[in-house]
Short mmCIF file of C-alpha atoms and ligand atoms in Angstrom, two decimals:
data_model
loop_
_atom_site.label_atom_id
_atom_site.label_comp_id
_atom_site.label_asym_id
_atom_site.label_seq_id
_atom_site.Cartn_x
_atom_site.Cartn_y
_atom_site.Cartn_z
CA MET A 16 36.42 -24.86 8.97
CA ILE A 17 33.17 -24.00 7.12
CA ALA A 18 32.99 -20.32 6.05
CA PRO A 19 29.95 -18.46 7.47
CA MET A 20 27.13 -17.91 4.97
CA SER A 21 26.95 -14.47 3.36
CA VAL A 22 23.82 -12.32 3.71
CA SER A 23 22.72 -13.21 0.18
CA GLU A 24 23.20 -16.93 0.82
CA ARG A 25 21.13 -16.68 3.99
CA LEU A 26 18.34 -14.76 2.22
CA ALA A 27 18.45 -17.21 -0.70
CA ALA A 28 18.08 -20.07 1.79
CA VAL A 29 14.60 -18.66 2.57
CA VAL A 30 13.25 -17.77 -0.89
CA THR A 31 15.67 -19.67 -3.20
CA GLU A 32 15.38 -18.32 -6.77
CA ARG A 33 12.99 -15.56 -5.66
CA LEU A 34 15.92 -13.44 -4.41
CA ARG A 35 17.03 -10.61 -6.74
CA PHE A 36 20.07 -8.32 -6.60
CA GLU A 37 19.98 -4.66 -7.65
CA GLU A 38 16.50 -5.30 -9.06
CA PRO A 39 14.67 -2.18 -10.39
CA LEU A 40 11.61 -1.64 -8.21
CA ALA A 41 9.76 0.00 -11.12
CA ARG A 42 8.44 -3.49 -11.89
CA TYR A 43 6.93 -3.74 -8.42
CA THR A 44 5.14 -0.39 -8.14
CA THR A 45 1.91 0.77 -9.76
CA MET A 46 3.68 3.99 -10.84
CA ARG A 47 6.15 1.86 -12.83
CA ILE A 48 8.92 4.00 -11.35
CA GLY A 49 11.75 3.18 -8.96
CA GLY A 50 15.47 2.48 -8.79
CA PRO A 51 17.05 -0.80 -7.70
CA ALA A 52 16.70 -2.62 -4.40
CA GLU A 53 20.05 -3.94 -3.18
CA PHE A 54 18.23 -7.18 -2.25
CA LEU A 55 14.64 -7.91 -3.27
CA ALA A 56 13.00 -11.02 -1.83
CA LEU A 57 9.67 -12.16 -3.27
CA ALA A 58 7.95 -13.80 -0.29
CA ASN A 59 5.09 -16.19 -0.95
CA SER A 60 4.11 -17.03 2.61
CA THR A 61 3.91 -15.54 6.07
CA ALA A 62 6.60 -17.98 7.24
CA GLU A 63 8.95 -16.62 4.57
CA VAL A 64 8.29 -13.03 5.64
CA VAL A 65 9.10 -13.92 9.26
CA ALA A 66 12.30 -15.76 8.25
CA LEU A 67 13.45 -12.91 5.96
CA VAL A 68 12.95 -10.28 8.66
CA ALA A 69 14.86 -12.46 11.16
CA THR A 70 17.70 -12.89 8.68
CA ALA A 71 17.92 -9.16 7.92
CA ARG A 72 17.87 -8.32 11.64
CA SER A 73 20.61 -10.79 12.53
CA ALA A 74 22.72 -9.65 9.54
CA GLY A 75 22.27 -6.02 10.56
CA ILE A 76 20.90 -4.84 7.21
CA PRO A 77 17.92 -2.48 6.89
CA TRP A 78 14.69 -4.04 5.63
CA ARG A 79 11.21 -2.96 4.58
CA VAL A 80 8.09 -4.95 3.68
CA ILE A 81 6.00 -3.80 0.73
CA GLY A 82 2.82 -5.07 -0.90
CA ARG A 83 1.88 -4.00 -4.43
CA GLY A 84 3.80 -0.72 -4.22
CA SER A 85 0.60 1.19 -4.94
CA ASN A 86 1.23 3.93 -2.41
CA LEU A 87 4.96 4.35 -3.02
CA LEU A 88 7.16 6.74 -4.95
CA VAL A 89 10.47 4.87 -5.03
CA SER A 90 13.50 7.12 -5.62
CA ASP A 91 15.57 6.82 -8.79
CA ARG A 92 18.56 5.90 -6.62
CA GLY A 93 16.65 2.96 -5.18
CA VAL A 94 16.84 1.28 -1.79
CA ARG A 95 19.79 -0.06 0.22
CA GLY A 96 19.26 -3.24 2.19
CA LEU A 97 16.42 -5.72 1.81
CA VAL A 98 12.98 -5.09 0.33
CA ILE A 99 10.53 -7.91 1.02
CA ARG A 100 7.66 -7.99 -1.46
CA ASN A 101 4.90 -9.79 0.37
CA ALA A 102 2.68 -11.98 -1.80
CA SER A 103 1.48 -14.33 0.96
CA ALA A 104 -2.13 -14.93 -0.02
CA ASP A 105 -3.97 -17.43 2.21
CA LEU A 106 -7.63 -16.67 3.01
CA ASP A 107 -9.81 -18.31 5.61
CA PHE A 108 -13.57 -17.74 6.09
CA ALA A 109 -15.19 -18.40 9.48
CA ASP A 110 -18.95 -18.38 10.18
CA MET A 111 -19.36 -16.54 13.51
CA GLY A 112 -23.13 -17.13 13.62
CA GLY A 113 -26.08 -14.77 13.18
CA GLY A 114 -24.97 -13.83 9.65
CA ARG A 115 -21.60 -12.53 10.84
CA TRP A 116 -18.45 -13.83 9.17
CA HIS A 117 -14.74 -13.27 9.79
CA VAL A 118 -12.19 -13.37 6.96
CA ARG A 119 -8.60 -13.98 8.01
CA ALA A 120 -6.38 -12.84 5.15
CA ASP A 121 -2.62 -12.97 4.75
CA ALA A 122 -1.11 -9.49 4.52
CA GLY A 123 0.05 -10.12 0.96
CA ALA A 124 -3.46 -10.96 -0.32
CA SER A 125 -4.76 -8.41 -2.79
CA LEU A 126 -7.72 -6.29 -1.72
CA ALA A 127 -9.45 -7.05 -5.03
CA ARG A 128 -9.24 -10.78 -4.39
CA VAL A 129 -10.45 -10.57 -0.79
CA ALA A 130 -13.37 -8.31 -1.79
CA GLY A 131 -14.18 -10.55 -4.76
CA GLU A 132 -14.12 -13.74 -2.66
CA CYS A 133 -16.43 -12.10 -0.11
CA ALA A 134 -18.91 -11.08 -2.84
CA ARG A 135 -18.82 -14.59 -4.33
CA ARG A 136 -20.09 -15.88 -0.97
CA GLY A 137 -22.75 -13.14 -0.64
CA LEU A 138 -20.74 -11.39 2.10
CA VAL A 139 -20.97 -7.59 2.19
CA GLY A 140 -18.99 -4.87 3.95
CA PHE A 141 -15.65 -5.07 2.15
CA ALA A 142 -16.66 -4.07 -1.39
CA PHE A 143 -15.21 -0.57 -0.83
CA ALA A 144 -11.71 -2.09 -1.17
CA VAL A 145 -12.25 -3.91 -4.47
CA ALA A 146 -10.67 -1.25 -6.67
CA ILE A 147 -7.85 -0.20 -4.32
CA PRO A 148 -4.87 -1.88 -6.02
CA GLY A 149 -2.96 -2.84 -2.87
CA THR A 150 -2.65 -5.65 -0.36
CA ILE A 151 -4.24 -6.23 3.02
CA GLY A 152 -0.94 -5.31 4.78
CA GLY A 153 -0.58 -2.07 2.84
CA ALA A 154 -4.23 -1.24 3.47
CA VAL A 155 -3.86 -1.74 7.24
CA ALA A 156 -0.68 0.41 7.29
CA GLN A 157 -2.49 3.12 5.35
CA ASN A 158 -5.96 2.62 6.88
CA ALA A 159 -7.01 2.60 3.23
CA GLY A 160 -10.52 3.72 2.47
CA ALA A 161 -12.98 4.64 -0.23
CA HIS A 162 -16.70 5.15 -0.75
CA HIS A 163 -17.18 6.36 2.86
CA ARG A 164 -15.61 3.30 4.47
CA GLU A 165 -12.09 2.48 5.58
CA MET A 166 -10.15 -0.42 7.08
CA VAL A 167 -10.86 0.68 10.66
CA ASP A 168 -14.59 0.03 10.02
CA VAL A 169 -14.04 -3.66 9.22
CA LEU A 170 -10.85 -4.74 10.98
CA VAL A 171 -11.11 -7.05 13.98
CA ASP A 172 -7.42 -7.64 14.69
CA VAL A 173 -4.06 -8.21 13.04
CA LEU A 174 -1.27 -10.70 13.63
CA CYS A 175 1.86 -8.63 14.05
CA LEU A 176 5.60 -9.39 13.89
CA ASP A 177 7.37 -7.14 16.38
CA PRO A 178 10.96 -5.81 16.35
CA ARG A 179 12.20 -8.69 18.57
CA GLY A 180 10.82 -11.26 16.15
CA ASP A 181 7.81 -12.18 18.31
CA VAL A 182 4.41 -12.71 16.69
CA ALA A 183 1.29 -11.56 18.56
CA PRO A 184 -2.32 -10.61 17.79
CA LEU A 185 -3.17 -6.92 18.17
CA PRO A 186 -6.79 -5.72 18.50
CA VAL A 187 -7.93 -2.94 16.20
CA ASN A 188 -8.11 -0.35 18.99
CA VAL A 189 -4.31 -0.33 19.51
CA LEU A 190 -3.44 0.11 15.82
CA GLU A 191 -3.75 3.94 15.95
CA LEU A 192 -5.79 3.95 12.75
CA GLY A 193 -6.61 7.47 11.56
CA TYR A 194 -7.11 9.23 8.24
CA ARG A 195 -4.69 7.26 5.99
CA THR A 196 -2.41 6.43 8.89
CA SER A 197 -1.63 3.80 11.55
CA ARG A 198 1.12 2.80 13.97
CA PHE A 199 2.67 0.82 11.08
CA LYS A 200 2.91 3.93 8.94
CA ARG A 201 4.22 6.09 11.79
CA HIS A 202 6.98 3.56 12.65
CA PRO A 203 7.54 1.80 9.33
CA ARG A 204 10.67 -0.13 10.26
CA GLU A 205 9.39 -1.64 13.47
CA GLU A 206 6.38 -3.90 12.97
CA THR A 207 5.00 -6.02 10.15
CA VAL A 208 1.40 -7.06 9.60
CA LEU A 209 1.31 -10.81 8.89
CA THR A 210 -2.45 -11.39 8.72
CA ALA A 211 -5.61 -9.37 9.31
CA THR A 212 -9.12 -10.43 10.32
CA ILE A 213 -12.00 -8.58 8.71
CA ALA A 214 -15.68 -8.66 9.74
CA VAL A 215 -18.33 -8.96 7.01
CA THR A 216 -22.01 -9.86 6.98
CA LEU A 217 -24.09 -12.27 4.95
CA ALA A 218 -26.50 -10.73 2.43
CA ASP A 219 -27.88 -12.02 -0.83
CA LEU A 220 -25.47 -12.91 -3.62
CA PRO A 221 -26.81 -10.57 -6.35
CA ALA A 222 -26.62 -7.56 -3.99
CA ALA A 223 -23.01 -8.35 -3.06
CA GLU A 224 -21.95 -8.79 -6.69
CA ARG A 225 -23.85 -5.68 -7.82
CA GLU A 226 -22.02 -3.56 -5.23
CA ILE A 227 -18.65 -4.76 -6.59
CA GLU A 228 -19.63 -4.00 -10.19
CA GLU A 229 -20.88 -0.50 -9.30
CA ILE A 230 -17.62 0.36 -7.55
CA ARG A 231 -15.50 -0.97 -10.43
CA ALA A 232 -17.56 1.04 -12.94
CA TRP A 233 -17.25 4.22 -10.83
CA ARG A 234 -13.46 3.81 -10.71
CA ALA A 235 -13.15 3.23 -14.44
CA GLU A 236 -15.09 6.43 -15.06
CA HIS A 237 -13.42 8.70 -12.51
CA GLN A 238 -9.79 7.62 -12.21
CA PRO A 239 -6.93 7.89 -14.72
CA ALA A 240 -5.97 4.70 -16.52
CA GLU A 241 -2.25 5.56 -16.72
CA PRO A 242 0.20 4.26 -14.08
CA SER A 243 -0.06 6.20 -10.82
CA ALA A 244 0.18 5.83 -7.05
CA GLY A 245 -3.41 6.92 -6.41
CA SER A 246 -4.09 10.14 -4.55
CA ILE A 247 -0.89 12.10 -4.06
CA PHE A 248 -2.20 14.22 -1.17
CA ALA A 249 -4.62 13.63 1.67
CA ASN A 250 -7.70 15.85 1.46
CA PRO A 251 -7.38 18.84 3.80
CA PRO A 252 -10.26 19.27 6.28
CA GLY A 253 -13.41 20.43 4.46
CA ASP A 254 -11.85 20.47 0.98
CA TYR A 255 -10.39 18.27 -1.74
CA ALA A 256 -6.73 18.24 -2.75
CA GLY A 257 -7.74 17.62 -6.39
CA ARG A 258 -10.02 20.67 -6.43
CA LEU A 259 -7.26 22.89 -5.00
CA ILE A 260 -4.61 21.65 -7.48
CA ASP A 261 -7.07 22.18 -10.34
CA ALA A 262 -7.93 25.68 -9.07
CA ALA A 263 -4.19 26.44 -8.91
CA GLY A 264 -4.10 25.83 -12.67
CA LEU A 265 -2.01 22.67 -12.55
CA LYS A 266 -4.38 20.09 -14.07
CA GLY A 267 -2.52 18.62 -17.07
CA HIS A 268 0.76 20.29 -16.10
CA ALA A 269 3.74 18.05 -16.96
CA ILE A 270 7.34 17.83 -15.83
CA GLY A 271 9.45 15.38 -17.82
CA GLY A 272 7.39 12.22 -18.20
CA ALA A 273 5.06 12.94 -15.26
CA GLN A 274 1.76 14.79 -15.50
CA VAL A 275 -0.96 16.02 -13.16
CA SER A 276 -3.80 13.86 -14.47
CA THR A 277 -6.27 15.61 -16.74
CA ARG A 278 -8.99 13.37 -15.28
CA HIS A 279 -8.30 13.83 -11.56
CA ALA A 280 -5.87 16.52 -10.39
CA ASN A 281 -4.90 14.66 -7.20
CA PHE A 282 -3.28 11.94 -9.33
CA VAL A 283 0.16 12.27 -10.93
CA VAL A 284 0.48 9.84 -13.82
CA ASN A 285 3.50 8.33 -15.54
CA LEU A 286 3.17 9.08 -19.26
CA GLY A 287 5.71 6.38 -20.03
CA ALA A 288 9.23 7.48 -19.16
CA ALA A 289 8.75 9.47 -15.95
CA THR A 290 11.45 9.43 -13.30
CA ALA A 291 10.84 9.65 -9.57
CA ALA A 292 12.49 13.07 -9.71
CA ASP A 293 9.88 14.24 -12.28
CA VAL A 294 7.03 13.12 -10.01
CA LYS A 295 8.64 14.65 -6.92
CA ALA A 296 9.07 17.96 -8.76
CA LEU A 297 5.33 17.97 -9.61
CA ILE A 298 4.43 17.13 -6.02
CA ASP A 299 6.59 20.00 -4.74
CA LEU A 300 5.10 22.38 -7.31
CA ALA A 301 1.52 21.47 -6.40
CA GLN A 302 2.30 21.89 -2.71
CA SER A 303 3.91 25.31 -3.15
CA GLU A 304 1.26 26.65 -5.57
CA VAL A 305 -1.65 25.58 -3.34
CA GLN A 306 0.11 27.07 -0.32
CA LYS A 307 0.81 30.34 -2.17
CA ARG A 308 -2.70 30.78 -3.60
CA PHE A 309 -4.93 29.39 -0.88
CA GLY A 310 -2.74 29.27 2.24
CA ILE A 311 -3.40 25.52 2.56
CA SER A 312 -0.60 23.09 3.30
CA LEU A 313 -1.23 19.81 1.44
CA GLU A 314 0.01 16.69 3.21
CA ARG A 315 1.50 13.96 1.07
CA GLU A 316 -0.38 10.63 1.13
CA VAL A 317 2.07 8.85 -1.17
CA GLU A 318 5.18 7.64 0.64
CA LEU A 319 8.66 8.63 -0.57
CA PHE A 320 10.49 5.30 -0.42
CA GLY A 321 14.22 4.61 -0.73
CA GLU A 322 17.10 7.06 -0.85
CA TRP A 323 16.07 10.71 -1.28
CA GLU A 324 18.05 13.89 -0.78
CA PRO A 325 17.08 15.41 2.58
CA ALA A 326 14.30 18.02 2.03
C1 FAD B 408 -5.19 3.74 -9.06
C2 FAD B 408 -5.05 3.78 -7.54
C3 FAD B 408 -6.18 3.98 -6.76
C4 FAD B 408 -6.07 4.04 -5.37
N1 FAD B 408 -7.19 4.25 -4.63
C5 FAD B 408 -7.10 4.30 -3.29
C6 FAD B 408 -8.27 4.51 -2.49
O1 FAD B 408 -9.38 4.64 -2.98
N2 FAD B 408 -8.13 4.57 -1.14
C7 FAD B 408 -6.90 4.41 -0.54
O2 FAD B 408 -6.84 4.46 0.70
N3 FAD B 408 -5.78 4.20 -1.26
C8 FAD B 408 -5.85 4.14 -2.61
N4 FAD B 408 -4.71 3.93 -3.35
C9 FAD B 408 -3.40 3.82 -2.67
C10 FAD B 408 -2.97 2.37 -2.33
O3 FAD B 408 -3.54 1.44 -3.23
C11 FAD B 408 -3.37 1.99 -0.90
O4 FAD B 408 -2.76 2.84 0.03
C12 FAD B 408 -2.98 0.53 -0.58
O5 FAD B 408 -3.55 0.18 0.65
C13 FAD B 408 -1.47 0.30 -0.51
O6 FAD B 408 -1.25 -1.09 -0.45
P1 FAD B 408 0.09 -1.75 -1.02
O7 FAD B 408 0.04 -3.19 -0.74
O8 FAD B 408 0.29 -1.37 -2.44
O9 FAD B 408 1.18 -1.04 -0.10
P2 FAD B 408 2.61 -0.51 -0.55
O10 FAD B 408 2.42 0.68 -1.43
O11 FAD B 408 3.43 -1.61 -1.05
O12 FAD B 408 3.16 -0.02 0.85
C14 FAD B 408 2.59 1.11 1.48
C15 FAD B 408 3.08 1.18 2.93
O13 FAD B 408 2.56 0.07 3.65
C16 FAD B 408 3.62 -0.64 4.26
N5 FAD B 408 3.27 -2.05 4.28
C17 FAD B 408 2.96 -2.85 3.22
N6 FAD B 408 2.72 -4.10 3.65
C18 FAD B 408 2.90 -4.08 4.99
C19 FAD B 408 2.82 -5.07 6.01
N7 FAD B 408 2.52 -6.35 5.72
N8 FAD B 408 3.07 -4.71 7.29
C20 FAD B 408 3.39 -3.42 7.60
N9 FAD B 408 3.49 -2.45 6.69
C21 FAD B 408 3.24 -2.78 5.39
C22 FAD B 408 4.84 -0.36 3.39
O14 FAD B 408 6.06 -0.56 4.09
C23 FAD B 408 4.61 1.08 3.04
O15 FAD B 408 5.03 1.91 4.11
C24 FAD B 408 -4.80 3.87 -4.75
C25 FAD B 408 -3.66 3.64 -5.55
C26 FAD B 408 -3.78 3.58 -6.93
C27 FAD B 408 -2.56 3.32 -7.76
#
């Protein structure tokens, strides 16, 4: 009789040598922090993502899909089960007539690449995403935004993998996109974005390229260069989390290897050897100081990922 395949053999059958065991996730997050994933699968196509999720479901192990890990604080203890790092990257441009174009992008495509490819064709409307260091899938889950635009302004629909393993298109109006949130963020273990369609418009090439350069220059001037996960907190209504943290006297404050950025107080940066616990301690401190001094409860934008002690 042939012995049944183990979970790792079944996962390896999908991604071959791109399966890792107890792999530190620090290498796969922009914070450069994070303990090991029990299984890490590096998926290069939408078909691989679908097959990995099906394998995890039938094996009864927990699974999560990540993009560039640019909105994650992964715990020092790491993650049990399967982490699927999605690097599927196909792009398809369709001329819809009248100067309107649709870009269908795989969820693992980087925002910088999609925005850059649009600009190269003289297509405008997606430049806001060029300096957000994540993927299309992560940006949909987060309703990522910048420079007064966000994903909800450009999304047409997404192709979604549901908990039963079925794949179906979902129009933008059912995605529950709000300020840095969506149905994917609210129910992170249930559905996976496989592709997204984005609407852009044809303009002249120099204008499209100029917009990209201006946004890149603005970022270089205003954001810290050290590893981070972007804004730690969502801005409270009518105010800015960075201003409040600065006013609470925490700009530049460090715990272990983590520091509230001296350039932008809503960023916590990794000075080189920060642990997830260091960053979490700074997050908790900023939250409690702002609450104590201004009576404002800051909501975390960065996701705590992996195994954490209950709060
Ligand atoms: C320097 C810096 C600047 C930043 N600036 C901005 C900014 O201006 N605006 C902004 O909004 N954000 C910003 N961010 C945060 C971050 O880049 C965005 O939230 C980005 O959209 C996250 O994408 P990701 O691929 O890295 O997602 P990850 O961090 O890998 O994942 C984030 C969440 O999305 C989920 N997810 C990922 N892929 C999928 C998928 N295919 N289907 C379903 N769920 C999925 C994950 O499970 C997780 O819950 C910044 C971050 C950094 C480090």
